[in-house]
Short mmCIF file of N, CA and C in Angstrom, two decimals:
data_model
loop_
_atom_site.label_atom_id
_atom_site.label_comp_id
_atom_site.label_asym_id
_atom_site.label_seq_id
_atom_site.Cartn_x
_atom_site.Cartn_y
_atom_site.Cartn_z
N UNK A 1 -90.66 3.95 195.87
CA UNK A 1 -91.18 5.23 195.37
C UNK A 1 -90.01 6.15 194.95
N UNK A 2 -90.21 6.87 193.87
CA UNK A 2 -89.21 7.86 193.40
C UNK A 2 -89.67 9.21 193.93
N UNK A 3 -88.67 9.99 194.38
CA UNK A 3 -88.96 11.36 194.83
C UNK A 3 -88.54 12.32 193.74
N UNK A 4 -89.40 13.21 193.39
CA UNK A 4 -89.17 14.22 192.37
C UNK A 4 -88.12 15.23 192.87
N UNK A 5 -87.05 15.42 192.10
CA UNK A 5 -86.00 16.31 192.56
C UNK A 5 -86.41 17.78 192.39
N UNK A 6 -87.48 18.07 191.72
CA UNK A 6 -87.97 19.43 191.53
C UNK A 6 -88.91 19.87 192.64
N UNK A 7 -89.95 19.04 192.87
CA UNK A 7 -90.97 19.43 193.86
C UNK A 7 -91.01 18.63 195.12
N UNK A 8 -90.29 17.48 195.13
CA UNK A 8 -90.24 16.66 196.29
C UNK A 8 -91.35 15.63 196.44
N UNK A 9 -92.27 15.55 195.49
CA UNK A 9 -93.41 14.62 195.56
C UNK A 9 -92.94 13.23 195.35
N UNK A 10 -93.62 12.24 195.97
CA UNK A 10 -93.37 10.86 195.76
C UNK A 10 -94.11 10.34 194.54
N UNK A 11 -93.46 9.52 193.77
CA UNK A 11 -94.04 8.93 192.60
C UNK A 11 -93.74 7.46 192.55
N UNK A 12 -94.52 6.69 191.76
CA UNK A 12 -94.27 5.24 191.60
C UNK A 12 -92.91 5.06 190.95
N UNK A 13 -92.29 3.94 191.28
CA UNK A 13 -90.96 3.62 190.79
C UNK A 13 -90.90 3.58 189.28
N UNK A 14 -91.94 3.16 188.59
CA UNK A 14 -91.93 3.04 187.13
C UNK A 14 -92.43 4.34 186.46
N UNK A 15 -92.60 5.40 187.15
CA UNK A 15 -93.05 6.65 186.59
C UNK A 15 -91.96 7.35 185.81
N UNK A 16 -92.28 7.92 184.69
CA UNK A 16 -91.26 8.70 183.93
C UNK A 16 -91.39 10.20 184.19
N UNK A 17 -92.56 10.61 184.61
CA UNK A 17 -92.84 12.01 184.93
C UNK A 17 -93.51 12.16 186.31
N UNK A 18 -93.27 13.26 186.97
CA UNK A 18 -93.86 13.54 188.28
C UNK A 18 -95.37 13.77 188.14
N UNK A 19 -96.14 13.11 188.97
CA UNK A 19 -97.58 13.28 188.97
C UNK A 19 -97.97 14.69 189.42
N UNK A 20 -97.19 15.32 190.24
CA UNK A 20 -97.53 16.65 190.85
C UNK A 20 -97.17 17.78 189.89
N UNK A 21 -95.85 17.76 189.43
CA UNK A 21 -95.39 18.93 188.62
C UNK A 21 -95.12 18.67 187.14
N UNK A 22 -95.17 17.40 186.79
CA UNK A 22 -94.96 16.98 185.39
C UNK A 22 -93.52 16.95 184.89
N UNK A 23 -92.60 17.24 185.78
CA UNK A 23 -91.18 17.19 185.34
C UNK A 23 -90.72 15.76 185.14
N UNK A 24 -89.71 15.57 184.27
CA UNK A 24 -89.22 14.21 184.10
C UNK A 24 -88.49 13.71 185.35
N UNK A 25 -88.63 12.41 185.61
CA UNK A 25 -87.99 11.79 186.80
C UNK A 25 -86.73 11.10 186.47
N UNK A 26 -85.88 11.75 185.72
CA UNK A 26 -84.61 11.21 185.31
C UNK A 26 -83.60 11.45 186.44
N UNK A 27 -82.65 10.46 186.48
CA UNK A 27 -81.56 10.67 187.44
C UNK A 27 -80.59 11.60 186.73
N UNK A 28 -80.04 12.47 187.44
CA UNK A 28 -79.08 13.43 186.88
C UNK A 28 -78.40 14.22 187.94
N UNK A 29 -77.41 14.99 187.53
CA UNK A 29 -76.67 15.77 188.50
C UNK A 29 -77.48 17.01 188.87
N UNK A 30 -77.67 17.23 190.11
CA UNK A 30 -78.42 18.34 190.64
C UNK A 30 -77.57 19.13 191.64
N UNK A 31 -77.82 20.42 191.69
CA UNK A 31 -77.18 21.25 192.67
C UNK A 31 -78.29 22.03 193.41
N UNK A 32 -77.97 22.59 194.51
CA UNK A 32 -78.96 23.44 195.20
C UNK A 32 -78.73 24.87 194.86
N UNK A 33 -79.81 25.58 194.58
CA UNK A 33 -79.70 27.02 194.32
C UNK A 33 -79.19 27.71 195.54
N UNK A 34 -78.20 28.60 195.41
CA UNK A 34 -77.66 29.28 196.60
C UNK A 34 -78.66 30.28 197.26
N UNK A 35 -79.65 30.75 196.47
CA UNK A 35 -80.64 31.68 196.97
C UNK A 35 -81.82 31.00 197.67
N UNK A 36 -82.47 30.10 196.96
CA UNK A 36 -83.69 29.50 197.43
C UNK A 36 -83.56 28.11 197.94
N UNK A 37 -82.45 27.41 197.60
CA UNK A 37 -82.21 26.08 198.09
C UNK A 37 -82.86 24.91 197.28
N UNK A 38 -83.66 25.26 196.24
CA UNK A 38 -84.32 24.25 195.48
C UNK A 38 -83.27 23.46 194.62
N UNK A 39 -83.56 22.23 194.28
CA UNK A 39 -82.69 21.46 193.43
C UNK A 39 -82.88 21.84 191.98
N UNK A 40 -81.80 22.13 191.29
CA UNK A 40 -81.82 22.49 189.86
C UNK A 40 -80.75 21.68 189.15
N UNK A 41 -80.87 21.54 187.80
CA UNK A 41 -79.88 20.86 187.04
C UNK A 41 -78.56 21.53 187.11
N UNK A 42 -77.44 20.75 187.12
CA UNK A 42 -76.14 21.31 187.25
C UNK A 42 -75.76 22.23 186.12
N UNK A 43 -76.29 22.04 184.90
CA UNK A 43 -75.86 22.86 183.73
C UNK A 43 -76.75 24.06 183.55
N UNK A 44 -77.74 24.34 184.42
CA UNK A 44 -78.58 25.49 184.28
C UNK A 44 -77.78 26.74 184.65
N UNK A 45 -78.15 27.86 183.95
CA UNK A 45 -77.46 29.17 184.17
C UNK A 45 -78.20 29.97 185.19
N UNK A 46 -79.55 29.74 185.31
CA UNK A 46 -80.39 30.46 186.23
C UNK A 46 -81.32 29.48 186.95
N UNK A 47 -81.68 29.77 188.16
CA UNK A 47 -82.62 28.97 188.91
C UNK A 47 -84.06 29.11 188.30
N UNK A 48 -84.73 27.98 188.05
CA UNK A 48 -86.03 28.03 187.43
C UNK A 48 -87.10 28.45 188.48
N UNK A 49 -86.76 28.48 189.72
CA UNK A 49 -87.69 28.87 190.78
C UNK A 49 -87.61 30.33 191.20
N UNK A 50 -86.38 30.83 191.32
CA UNK A 50 -86.23 32.21 191.84
C UNK A 50 -85.43 33.11 190.88
N UNK A 51 -84.87 32.54 189.84
CA UNK A 51 -84.19 33.37 188.84
C UNK A 51 -82.73 33.71 189.19
N UNK A 52 -82.22 33.21 190.33
CA UNK A 52 -80.86 33.51 190.76
C UNK A 52 -79.83 32.96 189.72
N UNK A 53 -78.78 33.66 189.51
CA UNK A 53 -77.72 33.17 188.67
C UNK A 53 -77.02 32.04 189.33
N UNK A 54 -76.74 30.93 188.55
CA UNK A 54 -76.04 29.77 189.03
C UNK A 54 -74.61 29.71 188.51
N UNK A 55 -74.12 30.82 188.01
CA UNK A 55 -72.75 30.86 187.42
C UNK A 55 -71.80 31.24 188.49
#
């Protein structure tokens, strides 16, 4: 099972998108938001969950 890095839901190994949130299940560099702790893409400027600056 693949775990979604956005919402944490489990998905089938062959899934391309998360069944729960619809986000792509691509492997990629992720960092934790310093404010809310959610996983976000390394190249994002702001957290998609809480709006905190990631710069």
